[in-house]
mmCIF file of C-alpha atoms and ligand atoms in Angstrom:
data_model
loop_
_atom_site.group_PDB
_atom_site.id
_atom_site.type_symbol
_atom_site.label_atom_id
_atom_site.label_comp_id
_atom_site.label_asym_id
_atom_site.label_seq_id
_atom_site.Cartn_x
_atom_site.Cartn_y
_atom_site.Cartn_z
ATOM 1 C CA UNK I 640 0.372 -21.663 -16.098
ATOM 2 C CA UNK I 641 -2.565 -21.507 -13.676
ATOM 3 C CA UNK I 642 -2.685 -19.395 -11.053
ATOM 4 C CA UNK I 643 -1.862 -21.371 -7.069
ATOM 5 C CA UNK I 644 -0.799 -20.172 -4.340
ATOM 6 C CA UNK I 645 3.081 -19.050 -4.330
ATOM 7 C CA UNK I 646 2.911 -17.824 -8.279
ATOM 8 C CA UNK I 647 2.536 -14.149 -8.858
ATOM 9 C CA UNK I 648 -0.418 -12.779 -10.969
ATOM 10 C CA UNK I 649 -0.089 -9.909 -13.124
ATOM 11 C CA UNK I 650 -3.318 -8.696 -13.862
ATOM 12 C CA UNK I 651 -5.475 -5.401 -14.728
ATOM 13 C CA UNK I 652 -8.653 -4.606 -12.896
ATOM 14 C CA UNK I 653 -11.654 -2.211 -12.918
ATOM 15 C CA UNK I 654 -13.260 -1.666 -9.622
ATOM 16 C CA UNK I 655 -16.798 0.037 -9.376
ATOM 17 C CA UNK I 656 -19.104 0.036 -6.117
ATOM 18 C CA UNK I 657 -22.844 0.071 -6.424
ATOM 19 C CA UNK I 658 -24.911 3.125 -5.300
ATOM 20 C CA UNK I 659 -21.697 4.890 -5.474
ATOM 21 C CA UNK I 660 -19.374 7.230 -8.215
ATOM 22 C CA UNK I 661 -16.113 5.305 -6.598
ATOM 23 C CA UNK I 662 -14.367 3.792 -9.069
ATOM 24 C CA UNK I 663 -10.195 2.627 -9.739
ATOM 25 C CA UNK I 664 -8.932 1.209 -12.282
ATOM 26 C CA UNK I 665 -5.144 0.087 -12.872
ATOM 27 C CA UNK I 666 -5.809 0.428 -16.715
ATOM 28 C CA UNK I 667 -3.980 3.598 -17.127
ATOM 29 C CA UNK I 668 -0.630 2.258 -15.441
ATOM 30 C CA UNK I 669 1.250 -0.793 -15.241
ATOM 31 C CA UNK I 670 -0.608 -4.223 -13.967
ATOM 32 C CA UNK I 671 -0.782 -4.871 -10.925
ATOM 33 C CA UNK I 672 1.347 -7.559 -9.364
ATOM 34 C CA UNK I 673 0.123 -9.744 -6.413
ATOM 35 C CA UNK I 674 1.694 -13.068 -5.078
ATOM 36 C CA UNK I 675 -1.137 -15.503 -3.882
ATOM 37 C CA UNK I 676 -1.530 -17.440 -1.120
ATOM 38 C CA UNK I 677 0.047 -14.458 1.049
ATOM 39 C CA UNK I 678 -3.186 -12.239 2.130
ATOM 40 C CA UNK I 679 -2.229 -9.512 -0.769
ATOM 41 C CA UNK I 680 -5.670 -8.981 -1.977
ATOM 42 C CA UNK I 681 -9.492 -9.515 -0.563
ATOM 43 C CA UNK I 682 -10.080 -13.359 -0.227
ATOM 44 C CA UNK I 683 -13.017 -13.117 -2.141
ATOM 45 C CA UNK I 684 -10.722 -11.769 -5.167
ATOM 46 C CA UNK I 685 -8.048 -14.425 -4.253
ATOM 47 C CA UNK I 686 -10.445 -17.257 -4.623
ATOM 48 C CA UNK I 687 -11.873 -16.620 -8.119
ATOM 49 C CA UNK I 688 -8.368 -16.050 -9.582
ATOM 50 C CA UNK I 689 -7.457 -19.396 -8.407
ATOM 51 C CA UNK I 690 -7.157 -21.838 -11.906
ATOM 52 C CA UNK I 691 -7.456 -18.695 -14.353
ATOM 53 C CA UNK I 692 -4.583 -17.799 -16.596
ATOM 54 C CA UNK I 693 -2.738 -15.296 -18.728
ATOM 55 C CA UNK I 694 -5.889 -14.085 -20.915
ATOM 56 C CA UNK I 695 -8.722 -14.781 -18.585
ATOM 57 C CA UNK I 696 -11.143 -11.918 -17.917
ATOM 58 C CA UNK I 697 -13.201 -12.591 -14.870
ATOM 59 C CA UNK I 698 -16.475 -9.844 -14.171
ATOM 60 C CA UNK I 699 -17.039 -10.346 -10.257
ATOM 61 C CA UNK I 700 -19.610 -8.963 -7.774
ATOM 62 C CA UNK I 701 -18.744 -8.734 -3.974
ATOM 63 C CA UNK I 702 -21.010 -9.078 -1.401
ATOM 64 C CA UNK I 703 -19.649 -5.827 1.707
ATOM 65 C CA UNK I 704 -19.042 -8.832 3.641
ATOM 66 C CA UNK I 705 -16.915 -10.124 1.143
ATOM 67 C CA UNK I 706 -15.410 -6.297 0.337
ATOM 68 C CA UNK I 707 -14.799 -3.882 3.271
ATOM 69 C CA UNK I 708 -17.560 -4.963 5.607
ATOM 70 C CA UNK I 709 -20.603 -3.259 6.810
ATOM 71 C CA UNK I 710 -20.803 0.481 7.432
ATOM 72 C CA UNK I 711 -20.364 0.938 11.590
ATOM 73 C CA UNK I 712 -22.566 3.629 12.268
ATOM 74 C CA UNK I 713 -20.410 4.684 15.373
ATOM 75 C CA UNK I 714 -17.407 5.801 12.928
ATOM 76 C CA UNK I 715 -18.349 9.267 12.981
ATOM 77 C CA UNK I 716 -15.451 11.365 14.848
ATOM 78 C CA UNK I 717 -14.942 14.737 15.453
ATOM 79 C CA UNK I 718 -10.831 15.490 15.404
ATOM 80 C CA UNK I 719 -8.859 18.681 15.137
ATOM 81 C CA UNK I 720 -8.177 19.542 11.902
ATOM 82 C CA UNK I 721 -4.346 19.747 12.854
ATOM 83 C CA UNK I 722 -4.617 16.499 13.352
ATOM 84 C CA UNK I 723 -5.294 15.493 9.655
ATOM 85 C CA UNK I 724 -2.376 14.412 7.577
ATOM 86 C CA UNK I 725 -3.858 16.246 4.580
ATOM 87 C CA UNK I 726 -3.079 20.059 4.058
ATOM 88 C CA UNK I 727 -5.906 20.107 1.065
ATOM 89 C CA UNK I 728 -8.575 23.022 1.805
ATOM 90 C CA UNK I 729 -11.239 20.402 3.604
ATOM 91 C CA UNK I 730 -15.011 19.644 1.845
ATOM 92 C CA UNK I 731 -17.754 17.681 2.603
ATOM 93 C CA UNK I 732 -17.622 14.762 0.092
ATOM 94 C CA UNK I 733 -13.504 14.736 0.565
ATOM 95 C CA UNK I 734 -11.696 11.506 1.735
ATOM 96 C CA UNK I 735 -8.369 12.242 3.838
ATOM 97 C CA UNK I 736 -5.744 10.079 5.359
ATOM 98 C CA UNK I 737 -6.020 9.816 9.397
ATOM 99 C CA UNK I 738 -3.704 9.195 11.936
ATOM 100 C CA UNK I 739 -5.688 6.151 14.077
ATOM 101 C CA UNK I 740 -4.496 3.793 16.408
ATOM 102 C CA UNK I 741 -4.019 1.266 13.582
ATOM 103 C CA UNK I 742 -2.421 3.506 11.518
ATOM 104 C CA UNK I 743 -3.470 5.609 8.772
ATOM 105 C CA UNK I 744 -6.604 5.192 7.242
ATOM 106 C CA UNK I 745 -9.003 6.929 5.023
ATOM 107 C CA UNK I 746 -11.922 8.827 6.699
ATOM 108 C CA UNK I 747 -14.829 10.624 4.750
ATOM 109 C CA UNK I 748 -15.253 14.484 5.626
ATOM 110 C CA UNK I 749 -18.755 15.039 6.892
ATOM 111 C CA UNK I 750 -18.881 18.075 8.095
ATOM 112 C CA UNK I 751 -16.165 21.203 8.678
ATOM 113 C CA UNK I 752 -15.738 23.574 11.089
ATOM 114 C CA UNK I 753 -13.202 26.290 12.298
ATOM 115 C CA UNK I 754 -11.003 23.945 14.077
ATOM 116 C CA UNK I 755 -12.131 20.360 13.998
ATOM 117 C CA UNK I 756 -13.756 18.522 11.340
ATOM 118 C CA UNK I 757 -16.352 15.639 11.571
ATOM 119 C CA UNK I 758 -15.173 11.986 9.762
ATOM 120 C CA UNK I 759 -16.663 9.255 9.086
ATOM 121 C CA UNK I 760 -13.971 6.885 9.556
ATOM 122 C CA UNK I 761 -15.903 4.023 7.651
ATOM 123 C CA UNK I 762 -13.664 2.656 4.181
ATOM 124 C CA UNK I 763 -15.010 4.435 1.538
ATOM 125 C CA UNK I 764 -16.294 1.094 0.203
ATOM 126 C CA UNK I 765 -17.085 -0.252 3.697
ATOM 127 C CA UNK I 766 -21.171 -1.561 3.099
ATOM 128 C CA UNK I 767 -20.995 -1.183 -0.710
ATOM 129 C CA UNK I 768 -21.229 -3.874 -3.044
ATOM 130 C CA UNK I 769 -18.316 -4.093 -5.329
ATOM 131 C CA UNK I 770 -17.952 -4.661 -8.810
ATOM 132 C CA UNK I 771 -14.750 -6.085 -10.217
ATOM 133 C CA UNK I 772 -13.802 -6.483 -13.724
ATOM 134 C CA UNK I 773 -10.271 -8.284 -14.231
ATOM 135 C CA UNK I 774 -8.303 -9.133 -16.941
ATOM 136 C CA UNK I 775 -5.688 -11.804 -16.240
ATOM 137 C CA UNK I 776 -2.288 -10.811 -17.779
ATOM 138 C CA UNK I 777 0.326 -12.925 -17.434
ATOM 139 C CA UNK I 778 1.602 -15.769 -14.184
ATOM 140 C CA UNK I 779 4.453 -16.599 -13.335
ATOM 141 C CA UNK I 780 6.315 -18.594 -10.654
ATOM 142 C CA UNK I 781 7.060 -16.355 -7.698
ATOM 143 C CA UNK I 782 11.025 -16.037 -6.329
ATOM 144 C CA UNK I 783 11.948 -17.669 -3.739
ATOM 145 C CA UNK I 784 12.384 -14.217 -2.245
ATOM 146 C CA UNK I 785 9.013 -13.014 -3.447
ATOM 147 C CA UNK I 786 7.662 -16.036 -0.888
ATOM 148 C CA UNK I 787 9.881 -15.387 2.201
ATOM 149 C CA UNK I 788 8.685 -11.798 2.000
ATOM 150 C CA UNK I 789 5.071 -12.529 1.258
ATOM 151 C CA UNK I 790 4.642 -10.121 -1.869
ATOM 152 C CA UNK I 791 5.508 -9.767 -5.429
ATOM 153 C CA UNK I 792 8.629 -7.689 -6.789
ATOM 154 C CA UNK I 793 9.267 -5.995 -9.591
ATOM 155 C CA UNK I 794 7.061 -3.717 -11.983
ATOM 156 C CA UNK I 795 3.725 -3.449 -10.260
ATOM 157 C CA UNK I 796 4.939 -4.576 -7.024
ATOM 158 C CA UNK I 797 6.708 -3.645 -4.310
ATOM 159 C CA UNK I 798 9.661 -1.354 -4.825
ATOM 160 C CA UNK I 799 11.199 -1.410 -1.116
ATOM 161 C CA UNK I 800 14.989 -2.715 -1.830
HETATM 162 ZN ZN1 ZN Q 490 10.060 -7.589 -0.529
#
């Protein structure tokens, strides 16, 4: 079965970003599930899965504009550190969830200080370019739930019923 929109993809992935020691990888869990055609993964992603199968392996570079976009060099902000959602002792280096007007989002620690902290509220992997490794597991049709909710079910998906 090749992989359209509407059929869900199980599928394992490495992820490394160049000039960086980032790196996931879903090898060490279940796959990961993901209905296409429904804005579940980066678009870049989305397109070369698109005809693959169950036993493809795809090795994929991403250009930031293709990944999490360029690094906006007015994302540094200095907050309260009440205001951080993490109660981890805070380093340089660390990345912590934010309350932002979008929601939560991870922020980069610059800098801390007695009572606020400096972030660089840039995605970790915004202006990086990405490498993906992916090994196609299995596709199958998606439910006709799965399609009116606009993600995939089940082991590696979502768990919210
Ligand atoms: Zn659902």
């Amino acid at each position: 079965m090749k992989i359209e929109a509407d059929k869900v993809v199980l599928f394992h992935y490495e992820l490394s970003a160049e000039g960086s020691d980032y790196s996931e990888s879903s090898r060490d869990g279940e796959p990961v599930a993901c209905l296409i055609g429904h804005h579940n993964i980066l678009p870049a992603v989305e397109a070369a899965l698109l005809g693959r199968e169950g036993g493809d392996e795809l090795a994929l570079t991403l250009q930031p504009g293709e990944g999490y976009g360029e690094r906006r060099p007015n994302a540094i902000q200095r907050v309260p550190i009440k205001h951080l959602m993490s109660k981890k002792r805070l380093q340089a280096g660390m990345v912590v969830k934010v309350n932002t007007a979008d929601g939560p989002r991870d922020a980069t620690v610059i800098k801390v200080g007695k009572f606020n902290v400096d972030l660089d509220t840039n995605h970790p992997l915004a202006g990086k370019v990405l490498n993906f490794l992916i090994s196609v597991v299995a596709v199958r049709d998606g439910t006709g739930e799965e399609v009116a909710h606009g993600h995939a079910h089940g082991a590696g998906g979502h768990h919210h019923h």
